[in-house]
Tab-separated table of C-alpha atoms and ligand atoms in Angstrom:
chain	number	residue	atom	x	y	z
A	1	MET	CA	-15.414	0.458	-42.476
A	2	THR	CA	-15.317	4.034	-43.546
A	3	THR	CA	-17.667	6.832	-42.847
A	4	GLY	CA	-16.788	8.700	-45.896
A	5	GLN	CA	-15.315	11.385	-43.712
A	6	PRO	CA	-11.660	11.875	-44.365
A	7	THR	CA	-9.649	11.294	-41.183
A	8	ARG	CA	-7.452	14.197	-40.568
A	9	HIS	CA	-4.322	13.702	-38.550
A	10	ARG	CA	-3.422	17.030	-37.190
A	11	PRO	CA	0.270	17.064	-36.457
A	12	ARG	CA	0.792	17.402	-32.697
A	13	SER	CA	2.285	20.641	-31.679
A	14	ARG	CA	5.674	20.667	-29.976
A	15	ALA	CA	4.005	21.710	-26.691
A	16	THR	CA	1.623	18.752	-26.830
A	17	ARG	CA	4.486	16.351	-27.458
A	18	ILE	CA	6.458	17.749	-24.533
A	19	LEU	CA	3.381	17.440	-22.297
A	20	LEU	CA	2.855	13.818	-23.364
A	21	ILE	CA	6.484	12.984	-22.625
A	22	LEU	CA	6.238	14.726	-19.243
A	23	ALA	CA	3.055	12.818	-18.413
A	24	ALA	CA	4.768	9.530	-19.309
A	25	VAL	CA	7.772	10.373	-17.153
A	26	VAL	CA	5.572	11.400	-14.211
A	27	SER	CA	3.552	8.163	-14.420
A	28	ALA	CA	6.730	6.085	-14.601
A	29	VAL	CA	8.110	7.837	-11.499
A	30	ALA	CA	4.793	7.358	-9.674
A	31	VAL	CA	4.711	3.635	-10.499
A	32	LEU	CA	8.313	3.296	-9.356
A	33	ALA	CA	7.574	5.144	-6.095
A	34	VAL	CA	4.581	2.903	-5.348
A	35	ALA	CA	6.734	-0.154	-6.072
A	36	VAL	CA	9.486	1.067	-3.748
A	37	VAL	CA	7.007	1.788	-0.937
A	38	ALA	CA	5.362	-1.626	-1.435
A	39	VAL	CA	8.721	-3.371	-1.253
A	40	LEU	CA	9.632	-1.441	1.907
A	41	LEU	CA	6.283	-2.278	3.549
A	42	LEU	CA	6.336	-5.952	2.576
A	43	ARG	CA	9.978	-6.450	3.499
A	44	PRO	CA	10.158	-8.771	6.488
A	45	PRO	CA	11.275	-7.169	9.763
A	46	GLY	CA	14.863	-7.588	10.859
A	47	PRO	CA	15.849	-9.702	13.839
A	48	ARG	CA	14.667	-8.468	17.245
A	49	PRO	CA	17.296	-6.135	18.726
A	50	ILE	CA	18.547	-7.036	22.203
A	51	PHE	CA	16.484	-4.340	23.908
A	52	GLN	CA	17.338	-3.369	27.463
A	53	MET	CA	15.026	-1.898	30.077
A	54	PRO	CA	14.586	1.860	29.549
A	55	VAL	CA	15.882	2.632	33.050
A	56	ALA	CA	19.218	2.820	34.826
A	57	CYS	CA	21.517	-0.186	35.000
A	58	GLY	CA	21.112	-2.305	38.123
A	59	GLU	CA	17.781	-0.782	39.214
A	60	THR	CA	14.793	-3.059	39.833
A	61	TRP	CA	11.485	-1.795	38.449
A	62	GLN	CA	7.989	-3.172	38.492
A	63	LEU	CA	6.609	-3.874	35.009
A	64	GLY	CA	2.860	-4.023	34.845
A	65	THR	CA	-0.375	-3.740	32.990
A	66	TYR	CA	-4.077	-3.581	33.855
A	67	PRO	CA	-7.453	-4.063	32.145
A	68	GLY	CA	-8.089	-1.339	29.600
A	69	HIS	CA	-4.395	-0.490	29.235
A	70	ASP	CA	-3.746	-2.161	25.834
A	71	ASP	CA	-2.166	-5.446	24.862
A	72	PHE	CA	1.632	-5.440	25.227
A	73	ASP	CA	1.765	-1.993	26.886
A	74	VAL	CA	4.152	-1.882	29.825
A	75	ASP	CA	3.998	0.564	32.730
A	76	LEU	CA	7.193	0.889	34.744
A	77	PHE	CA	7.434	1.955	38.379
A	78	PRO	CA	10.659	1.866	40.409
A	79	THR	CA	10.597	-0.565	43.347
A	80	GLU	CA	12.689	1.882	45.379
A	81	GLY	CA	12.617	5.662	45.609
A	82	GLU	CA	10.601	8.289	43.807
A	83	SER	CA	9.449	7.896	40.231
A	84	TRP	CA	9.555	11.623	39.464
A	85	GLY	CA	12.537	12.668	37.388
A	86	ARG	CA	14.180	9.254	37.106
A	87	PRO	CA	16.255	8.949	33.926
A	88	VAL	CA	14.574	7.327	30.916
A	89	LEU	CA	17.109	5.570	28.706
A	90	ALA	CA	17.053	4.382	25.112
A	91	SER	CA	16.425	0.607	25.048
A	92	TYR	CA	18.623	0.204	22.028
A	93	ALA	CA	20.569	2.377	19.609
A	94	GLY	CA	18.559	4.105	16.904
A	95	ARG	CA	17.268	7.328	15.469
A	96	VAL	CA	14.676	9.533	17.173
A	97	THR	CA	11.546	9.838	15.013
A	98	VAL	CA	9.274	11.600	17.524
A	99	ALA	CA	10.180	13.929	20.388
A	100	GLY	CA	7.292	16.091	21.453
A	101	ILE	CA	3.799	16.146	22.893
A	102	ASN	CA	1.116	13.496	22.310
A	103	GLY	CA	-2.383	14.695	23.269
A	104	SER	CA	-2.085	17.321	25.989
A	105	LEU	CA	0.264	17.693	28.944
A	106	GLY	CA	-2.209	18.309	31.761
A	107	GLY	CA	-0.891	19.670	35.031
A	108	ARG	CA	0.550	16.754	37.030
A	109	THR	CA	3.931	17.763	38.390
A	110	PRO	CA	6.058	16.814	41.417
A	111	GLU	CA	4.664	19.960	43.101
A	112	ASP	CA	1.060	19.154	42.143
A	113	PRO	CA	0.872	15.358	41.617
A	114	ASP	CA	-2.947	15.395	41.636
A	115	GLY	CA	-3.224	18.283	39.201
A	116	PRO	CA	-5.444	18.083	36.120
A	117	ARG	CA	-4.903	15.008	33.968
A	118	GLY	CA	-3.853	15.561	30.387
A	119	ARG	CA	-4.756	13.465	27.364
A	120	GLY	CA	-2.716	10.849	25.513
A	121	GLY	CA	0.976	10.292	26.045
A	122	GLY	CA	2.087	13.764	27.122
A	123	TYR	CA	5.769	14.340	26.455
A	124	TRP	CA	6.986	11.351	24.477
A	125	VAL	CA	9.774	9.913	22.390
A	126	LYS	CA	9.801	7.317	19.642
A	127	ILE	CA	12.982	5.668	18.391
A	128	ASP	CA	13.466	3.770	15.129
A	129	HIS	CA	15.968	0.950	15.623
A	130	GLY	CA	15.999	-0.200	11.993
A	131	GLY	CA	14.608	-3.476	10.654
A	132	LYS	CA	11.073	-2.127	11.397
A	133	TRP	CA	11.688	-2.175	15.167
A	134	GLU	CA	10.583	0.808	17.255
A	135	THR	CA	10.245	1.709	20.909
A	136	GLN	CA	8.219	4.481	22.524
A	137	TYR	CA	8.351	6.218	25.871
A	138	LEU	CA	5.390	8.194	27.260
A	139	HIS	CA	4.373	10.591	30.082
A	140	LEU	CA	7.822	12.191	30.404
A	141	LEU	CA	8.175	14.946	32.963
A	142	GLU	CA	9.723	17.560	30.707
A	143	PRO	CA	10.368	18.136	27.025
A	144	PRO	CA	12.487	15.224	25.762
A	145	LEU	CA	16.268	15.574	25.985
A	146	VAL	CA	16.594	14.467	22.354
A	147	ARG	CA	15.330	15.881	19.068
A	148	VAL	CA	13.906	14.322	15.919
A	149	GLY	CA	16.586	12.908	13.640
A	150	GLN	CA	19.085	12.541	16.450
A	151	ARG	CA	21.042	9.303	16.698
A	152	VAL	CA	20.997	7.770	20.191
A	153	GLU	CA	23.016	4.984	21.711
A	154	GLN	CA	21.683	2.200	23.900
A	155	GLY	CA	21.493	3.527	27.441
A	156	GLU	CA	21.553	7.185	26.406
A	157	GLN	CA	19.187	9.331	28.454
A	158	ILE	CA	16.254	10.619	26.405
A	159	GLY	CA	14.070	12.112	29.140
A	160	ARG	CA	12.868	11.912	32.742
A	161	VAL	CA	9.947	10.007	34.275
A	162	GLY	CA	6.858	12.149	34.782
A	163	SER	CA	3.088	12.113	34.645
A	164	THR	CA	2.162	14.239	31.624
A	165	GLY	CA	-0.753	13.225	29.419
A	166	ASN	CA	-3.319	10.691	30.618
A	167	SER	CA	-1.372	9.391	33.601
A	168	GLY	CA	-2.538	8.722	37.136
A	169	ALA	CA	0.831	8.656	38.859
A	170	PRO	CA	4.402	9.241	37.713
A	171	HIS	CA	5.583	6.232	35.720
A	172	LEU	CA	6.997	5.315	32.349
A	173	HIS	CA	4.659	3.856	29.733
A	174	TYR	CA	6.730	1.830	27.316
A	175	GLU	CA	6.105	-0.095	24.078
A	176	GLN	CA	8.066	-2.199	21.637
A	177	ARG	CA	6.742	-2.316	18.090
A	178	GLN	CA	7.476	-4.335	15.005
A	179	GLY	CA	6.175	-2.387	12.064
A	180	TRP	CA	2.743	-1.077	13.025
A	181	GLN	CA	2.139	-3.823	15.540
A	182	LYS	CA	2.842	-3.735	19.231
A	183	VAL	CA	4.609	-6.874	20.348
A	184	GLU	CA	5.561	-8.380	23.692
A	185	ALA	CA	8.396	-6.362	25.200
A	186	TYR	CA	11.616	-8.344	25.597
A	187	PHE	CA	14.432	-7.151	27.836
A	188	ASP	CA	17.943	-8.529	27.645
A	189	GLY	CA	16.590	-11.236	25.344
A	190	GLU	CA	13.919	-12.380	27.837
A	191	PRO	CA	10.152	-11.898	27.299
A	192	SER	CA	8.459	-9.613	29.815
A	193	GLY	CA	5.365	-11.814	30.081
A	194	ILE	CA	3.129	-8.795	29.433
A	195	THR	CA	1.044	-9.880	26.472
A	196	HIS	CA	-2.558	-8.863	27.123
A	197	ASP	CA	-4.566	-6.488	29.282
A	198	ASP	CA	-7.258	-8.948	30.404
A	199	THR	CA	-6.077	-8.896	34.011
A	200	GLU	CA	-3.801	-6.856	36.187
A	201	TYR	CA	-0.310	-8.292	36.063
A	202	THR	CA	3.048	-7.166	37.440
A	203	VAL	CA	6.550	-8.555	37.435
A	204	ASN	CA	9.829	-7.181	38.768
A	205	ARG	CA	12.872	-6.996	36.531
A	206	THR	CA	16.348	-5.564	37.024
A	207	SER	CA	17.754	-3.353	34.298
A	208	ASN	CA	20.805	-4.523	32.423
A	209	ASN	CA	20.976	-1.320	30.379
A	210	CYS	CA	24.612	-0.897	31.324
A	211	GLY	CA	26.360	-0.466	27.971
A	212	THR	CA	26.624	3.295	27.695
A	213	GLU	CA	26.954	5.774	30.508
A	214	THR	CA	24.025	8.126	30.949
A	215	SER	CA	24.969	11.329	29.244
A	216	ARG	CA	23.134	13.625	31.643
B	1	LIG	ZN1	0.676	2.803	30.388
């Protein structure tokens, strides 16, 4: 069908052609990027690393949870001696992805243990162990001893136990994650038994995080 109007094909200018090519290239790169991200997200996680307890070799600590904590969250208290300042160790080798403040610090210190509570995790560290496995360590006493991007070995000290953030008493709040999901913490290949926060639950375990000497 014709309208009687002659169709005029105006030759595209050089600038228009370059723009069209650029647009095509940009879309191709965007599609590729989305595909890469999708593949990374859908990739199955790697095998569970043999995590060790995040505290000194040979020490026995109480692992516990309570209603309202959150499923799989583990709070650690030493069965002997003070909690304040105890070394916090990397559960497994990896790369530090967070080392800073979560929420607000508050004012709970060894000198003022009942000082104002902060919010969230206080000083905290997150380590990427590869294969989508991560661990995190909350309520540290002082700024973490590691920085983002740093490679850490299993057993390397990353901080000290404190009570920053939303913490009632000095302790270490600890999580193991697979992708975005928290999972039951395993230590030395054994499940911790801490799977839900329906009831208060505690269990004592002795750390076998003995591979590397504490660096500080
Ligand atoms: Zn906790």
